[in-house]
mmCIF file of C-alpha atoms in Angstrom:
data_model
loop_
_atom_site.group_PDB
_atom_site.id
_atom_site.type_symbol
_atom_site.label_atom_id
_atom_site.label_comp_id
_atom_site.label_asym_id
_atom_site.label_seq_id
_atom_site.Cartn_x
_atom_site.Cartn_y
_atom_site.Cartn_z
ATOM 1 C CA LYS A 749 53.199 -1.297 -29.818
ATOM 2 C CA GLU A 750 54.901 -3.398 -27.154
ATOM 3 C CA LEU A 751 56.705 -6.489 -28.313
ATOM 4 C CA ARG A 752 57.427 -9.339 -25.936
ATOM 5 C CA LEU A 753 59.277 -12.323 -27.275
ATOM 6 C CA ASP A 754 60.703 -14.731 -24.721
ATOM 7 C CA HIS A 755 64.460 -14.255 -24.291
ATOM 8 C CA VAL A 756 65.208 -17.799 -25.394
ATOM 9 C CA GLN A 757 63.511 -16.981 -28.726
ATOM 10 C CA ARG A 758 65.419 -13.755 -29.448
ATOM 11 C CA GLY A 759 68.474 -15.247 -31.139
ATOM 12 C CA ILE A 760 69.418 -13.065 -34.118
ATOM 13 C CA PRO A 761 70.773 -14.597 -37.359
ATOM 14 C CA VAL A 762 74.461 -13.695 -37.429
ATOM 15 C CA GLY A 763 74.429 -12.597 -41.086
ATOM 16 C CA ALA A 764 71.452 -10.285 -40.584
ATOM 17 C CA LEU A 765 73.010 -8.854 -37.413
ATOM 18 C CA LEU A 766 76.315 -8.119 -39.171
ATOM 19 C CA ASP A 767 74.467 -6.438 -42.065
ATOM 20 C CA TRP A 768 72.405 -4.324 -39.659
ATOM 21 C CA TRP A 769 75.472 -3.313 -37.648
ATOM 22 C CA THR A 770 77.353 -2.313 -40.810
ATOM 23 C CA LYS A 771 74.590 0.216 -41.538
ATOM 24 C CA LYS A 772 74.510 1.588 -37.964
ATOM 25 C CA LYS A 773 78.187 1.721 -37.046
ATOM 26 C CA THR A 774 80.223 4.895 -36.861
ATOM 27 C CA PRO A 775 83.437 5.540 -38.760
ATOM 28 C CA THR A 776 85.410 5.178 -35.527
ATOM 29 C CA LYS A 777 86.606 1.730 -34.512
ATOM 30 C CA GLU A 778 86.841 2.816 -30.878
ATOM 31 C CA GLU A 779 83.095 3.079 -30.201
ATOM 32 C CA THR A 780 82.302 0.747 -27.285
ATOM 33 C CA MET A 781 79.145 -1.273 -26.766
ATOM 34 C CA TRP A 782 78.115 1.280 -24.090
ATOM 35 C CA GLN A 783 78.456 4.119 -26.587
ATOM 36 C CA PHE A 784 76.661 2.231 -29.360
ATOM 37 C CA VAL A 785 73.761 1.365 -27.063
ATOM 38 C CA ASP A 786 73.485 5.015 -25.991
ATOM 39 C CA ARG A 787 73.759 6.308 -29.570
ATOM 40 C CA VAL A 788 71.662 3.748 -31.474
ATOM 41 C CA VAL A 789 69.883 1.147 -29.342
ATOM 42 C CA LYS A 790 68.256 3.287 -26.644
ATOM 43 C CA PRO A 791 66.892 6.101 -28.844
ATOM 44 C CA GLY A 792 66.084 4.025 -31.931
ATOM 45 C CA TYR A 793 64.635 0.898 -30.335
ATOM 46 C CA ALA A 794 64.278 0.860 -26.543
ATOM 47 C CA ASN A 795 62.859 4.365 -26.102
ATOM 48 C CA LYS A 796 60.982 4.482 -29.403
ATOM 49 C CA TYR A 797 59.366 1.017 -29.302
ATOM 50 C CA ASN A 798 59.929 -0.133 -25.690
ATOM 51 C CA ALA A 799 61.502 -3.261 -27.144
ATOM 52 C CA SER A 800 64.830 -4.845 -28.016
ATOM 53 C CA VAL A 801 66.642 -4.538 -31.318
ATOM 54 C CA ALA A 802 65.943 -8.250 -31.876
ATOM 55 C CA GLU A 803 62.195 -7.765 -31.544
ATOM 56 C CA VAL A 804 61.946 -4.645 -33.719
ATOM 57 C CA GLU A 805 64.607 -5.121 -36.366
ATOM 58 C CA PHE A 806 64.676 -8.895 -36.785
ATOM 59 C CA GLY A 807 61.156 -9.913 -35.607
ATOM 60 C CA ASP A 808 60.316 -12.803 -37.924
ATOM 61 C CA LYS A 809 63.947 -13.956 -38.215
ATOM 62 C CA VAL A 810 64.632 -14.474 -34.502
ATOM 63 C CA GLY A 811 64.438 -17.862 -32.864
ATOM 64 C CA PRO A 812 66.193 -20.243 -30.477
ATOM 65 C CA VAL A 813 69.765 -19.228 -29.655
ATOM 66 C CA ASP A 814 72.583 -21.252 -31.258
ATOM 67 C CA VAL A 815 75.495 -19.068 -30.160
ATOM 68 C CA PHE A 816 75.848 -17.185 -26.883
ATOM 69 C CA LEU A 817 78.296 -14.308 -27.248
ATOM 70 C CA ASN A 818 79.982 -13.179 -24.058
ATOM 71 C CA HIS A 819 81.664 -9.769 -24.294
ATOM 72 C CA SER A 820 82.626 -6.668 -22.375
ATOM 73 C CA TRP A 821 80.631 -3.479 -22.865
ATOM 74 C CA GLN A 822 83.864 -1.488 -22.432
ATOM 75 C CA SER A 823 85.572 -2.994 -25.475
ATOM 76 C CA PRO A 824 85.187 -1.642 -29.004
ATOM 77 C CA LEU A 825 82.043 -3.007 -30.634
ATOM 78 C CA ALA A 826 83.892 -3.223 -33.957
ATOM 79 C CA ASP A 827 86.224 -5.799 -32.359
ATOM 80 C CA THR A 828 83.281 -7.847 -31.096
ATOM 81 C CA MET A 829 81.643 -7.850 -34.520
ATOM 82 C CA GLU A 830 84.927 -8.663 -36.260
ATOM 83 C CA SER A 831 85.379 -11.606 -33.890
ATOM 84 C CA LEU A 832 81.912 -12.809 -34.862
ATOM 85 C CA LYS A 833 82.852 -12.570 -38.564
ATOM 86 C CA GLN A 834 86.050 -14.507 -37.878
ATOM 87 C CA LEU A 835 84.059 -17.173 -36.081
ATOM 88 C CA LEU A 836 81.701 -17.639 -39.032
ATOM 89 C CA LYS A 837 84.714 -18.068 -41.271
ATOM 90 C CA SER A 838 86.769 -20.352 -39.011
ATOM 91 C CA ARG A 839 83.864 -22.678 -38.189
ATOM 92 C CA GLU A 840 82.356 -22.498 -41.684
ATOM 93 C CA TRP A 841 78.958 -21.655 -40.226
ATOM 94 C CA ASP A 842 76.102 -20.409 -42.315
ATOM 95 C CA GLU A 843 74.859 -16.924 -41.515
ATOM 96 C CA GLU A 844 71.545 -18.237 -40.189
ATOM 97 C CA LYS A 845 73.031 -19.369 -36.853
ATOM 98 C CA ARG A 846 71.275 -17.296 -34.222
ATOM 99 C CA VAL A 847 73.310 -15.356 -31.697
ATOM 100 C CA PHE A 848 72.487 -13.967 -28.258
ATOM 101 C CA ILE A 849 74.165 -10.625 -27.576
ATOM 102 C CA CYS A 850 72.538 -9.039 -24.543
ATOM 103 C CA SER A 851 72.709 -5.452 -25.804
ATOM 104 C CA PHE A 852 70.630 -6.387 -28.834
ATOM 105 C CA VAL A 853 68.253 -8.992 -27.399
ATOM 106 C CA LEU A 854 67.348 -7.204 -24.150
ATOM 107 C CA ASN A 855 65.226 -4.054 -24.015
ATOM 108 C CA GLN A 856 67.746 -1.365 -23.029
ATOM 109 C CA ARG A 857 65.192 1.258 -22.013
ATOM 110 C CA PRO A 858 66.310 2.504 -18.564
ATOM 111 C CA ASP A 859 62.966 1.789 -16.885
ATOM 112 C CA GLN A 860 62.746 -1.675 -18.478
ATOM 113 C CA VAL A 861 66.229 -3.183 -18.389
ATOM 114 C CA HIS A 862 65.914 -4.182 -14.713
ATOM 115 C CA ILE A 863 62.669 -5.983 -15.587
ATOM 116 C CA GLU A 864 64.418 -7.750 -18.454
ATOM 117 C CA LEU A 865 67.218 -8.873 -16.120
ATOM 118 C CA GLY A 866 64.788 -10.295 -13.557
ATOM 119 C CA ASP A 867 64.994 -10.722 -9.809
ATOM 120 C CA SER A 868 67.740 -13.337 -9.600
ATOM 121 C CA ILE A 869 70.758 -14.512 -11.523
ATOM 122 C CA ASP A 870 69.253 -17.970 -11.979
ATOM 123 C CA LYS A 871 66.142 -16.487 -13.599
ATOM 124 C CA SER A 872 68.018 -13.911 -15.669
ATOM 125 C CA PRO A 873 67.828 -14.038 -19.471
ATOM 126 C CA PHE A 874 71.467 -15.152 -19.530
ATOM 127 C CA ALA A 875 70.771 -18.182 -17.338
ATOM 128 C CA ARG A 876 67.514 -19.007 -19.109
ATOM 129 C CA VAL A 877 69.136 -18.915 -22.549
ATOM 130 C CA LEU A 878 72.025 -21.098 -21.392
ATOM 131 C CA ASP A 879 69.534 -23.492 -19.758
ATOM 132 C CA ASP A 880 67.581 -23.705 -23.004
ATOM 133 C CA MET A 881 70.738 -24.240 -25.039
ATOM 134 C CA SER A 882 71.862 -27.053 -22.724
ATOM 135 C CA THR A 883 68.466 -28.755 -22.997
ATOM 136 C CA ARG A 884 68.547 -28.686 -26.778
ATOM 137 C CA LYS A 885 72.095 -30.090 -26.670
ATOM 138 C CA CYS A 886 70.483 -33.430 -25.793
ATOM 139 C CA VAL A 887 68.753 -33.562 -29.160
ATOM 140 C CA LYS A 888 71.829 -33.386 -31.388
ATOM 141 C CA PHE A 889 72.181 -29.658 -30.993
ATOM 142 C CA THR A 890 75.642 -28.261 -30.413
ATOM 143 C CA PRO A 891 75.478 -24.981 -28.544
ATOM 144 C CA TYR A 892 78.385 -22.598 -28.827
ATOM 145 C CA PHE A 893 79.461 -20.249 -26.121
ATOM 146 C CA ILE A 894 81.766 -17.540 -27.389
ATOM 147 C CA THR A 895 83.965 -15.424 -25.176
ATOM 148 C CA ASN A 896 85.261 -12.414 -27.052
ATOM 149 C CA VAL A 897 88.729 -11.665 -25.704
ATOM 150 C CA GLN A 898 90.189 -8.215 -26.219
ATOM 151 C CA GLN A 899 93.824 -7.288 -25.822
ATOM 152 C CA THR A 900 93.322 -5.611 -22.432
ATOM 153 C CA GLY A 901 91.945 -8.700 -20.709
ATOM 154 C CA GLU A 902 89.120 -6.481 -19.413
ATOM 155 C CA LEU A 903 86.634 -9.231 -20.112
ATOM 156 C CA PHE A 904 87.719 -11.431 -17.243
ATOM 157 C CA LYS A 905 87.337 -8.594 -14.746
ATOM 158 C CA ARG A 906 83.564 -8.553 -15.332
ATOM 159 C CA ALA A 907 81.443 -10.611 -12.913
ATOM 160 C CA TRP A 908 78.722 -11.411 -15.487
ATOM 161 C CA VAL A 909 81.321 -12.709 -17.920
ATOM 162 C CA VAL A 910 82.875 -15.016 -15.357
ATOM 163 C CA LEU A 911 79.427 -16.177 -14.218
ATOM 164 C CA GLU A 912 78.322 -16.944 -17.784
ATOM 165 C CA ASP A 913 81.566 -18.790 -18.556
ATOM 166 C CA SER A 914 81.122 -20.820 -15.369
ATOM 167 C CA LYS A 915 77.524 -21.728 -16.207
ATOM 168 C CA ALA A 916 78.517 -22.762 -19.740
ATOM 169 C CA LEU A 917 81.259 -25.009 -18.310
ATOM 170 C CA THR A 918 78.758 -26.526 -15.884
ATOM 171 C CA TYR A 919 76.598 -27.476 -18.859
ATOM 172 C CA GLY A 920 79.575 -28.939 -20.705
ATOM 173 C CA MET A 921 79.354 -26.396 -23.513
ATOM 174 C CA GLU A 922 82.281 -25.756 -25.784
ATOM 175 C CA ILE A 923 83.726 -22.349 -24.994
ATOM 176 C CA ILE A 924 85.383 -20.701 -27.954
ATOM 177 C CA PHE A 925 87.765 -17.863 -27.193
ATOM 178 C CA MET A 926 87.769 -15.370 -30.064
ATOM 179 C CA THR A 927 89.754 -12.316 -31.008
ATOM 180 C CA THR A 928 89.608 -10.073 -34.061
ATOM 181 C CA HIS A 929 92.267 -12.361 -35.573
ATOM 182 C CA GLY A 930 90.337 -15.578 -35.024
ATOM 183 C CA GLU A 931 90.068 -18.376 -32.472
ATOM 184 C CA LEU A 932 92.516 -18.840 -29.646
ATOM 185 C CA ASN A 933 93.493 -22.484 -29.253
#
């Protein structure tokens, strides 16, 4: 069964995502997003269902994105998820806020990921989600753009990260810099 939800409708409720990740994580805190995608996402979702984690695992709970999480695939996934927990706590958000994390909302199957990404940056899921978030901002919606900062600073060496930050700034979105210890002010 092929599932095809539009990218702008694949936001995953943060609470449900954190619960799911807790069940799938390994005992090691060093596992990176790359490793997690190779170990869990590709075999269990992309290859098995030809779909994203969002479509298979969270189907009826997904919806418009409230929070765009920008991260590096080379950093430990545990740090990214801890930053997300810290954000919920510091902003006093309910767990129903829907988050966009590319590794979970895009189909990671090797023969499909290029299709998911599209032919141009401006038509990529990242751009489309940010466009949608900026449009909804006009109707009393406050989009949040999170940049997860790890100790190495690796994040800012990634072209996609810089591009997404730039696009969010263009739209006047609040960019929240997070670490495992909370928000950076």
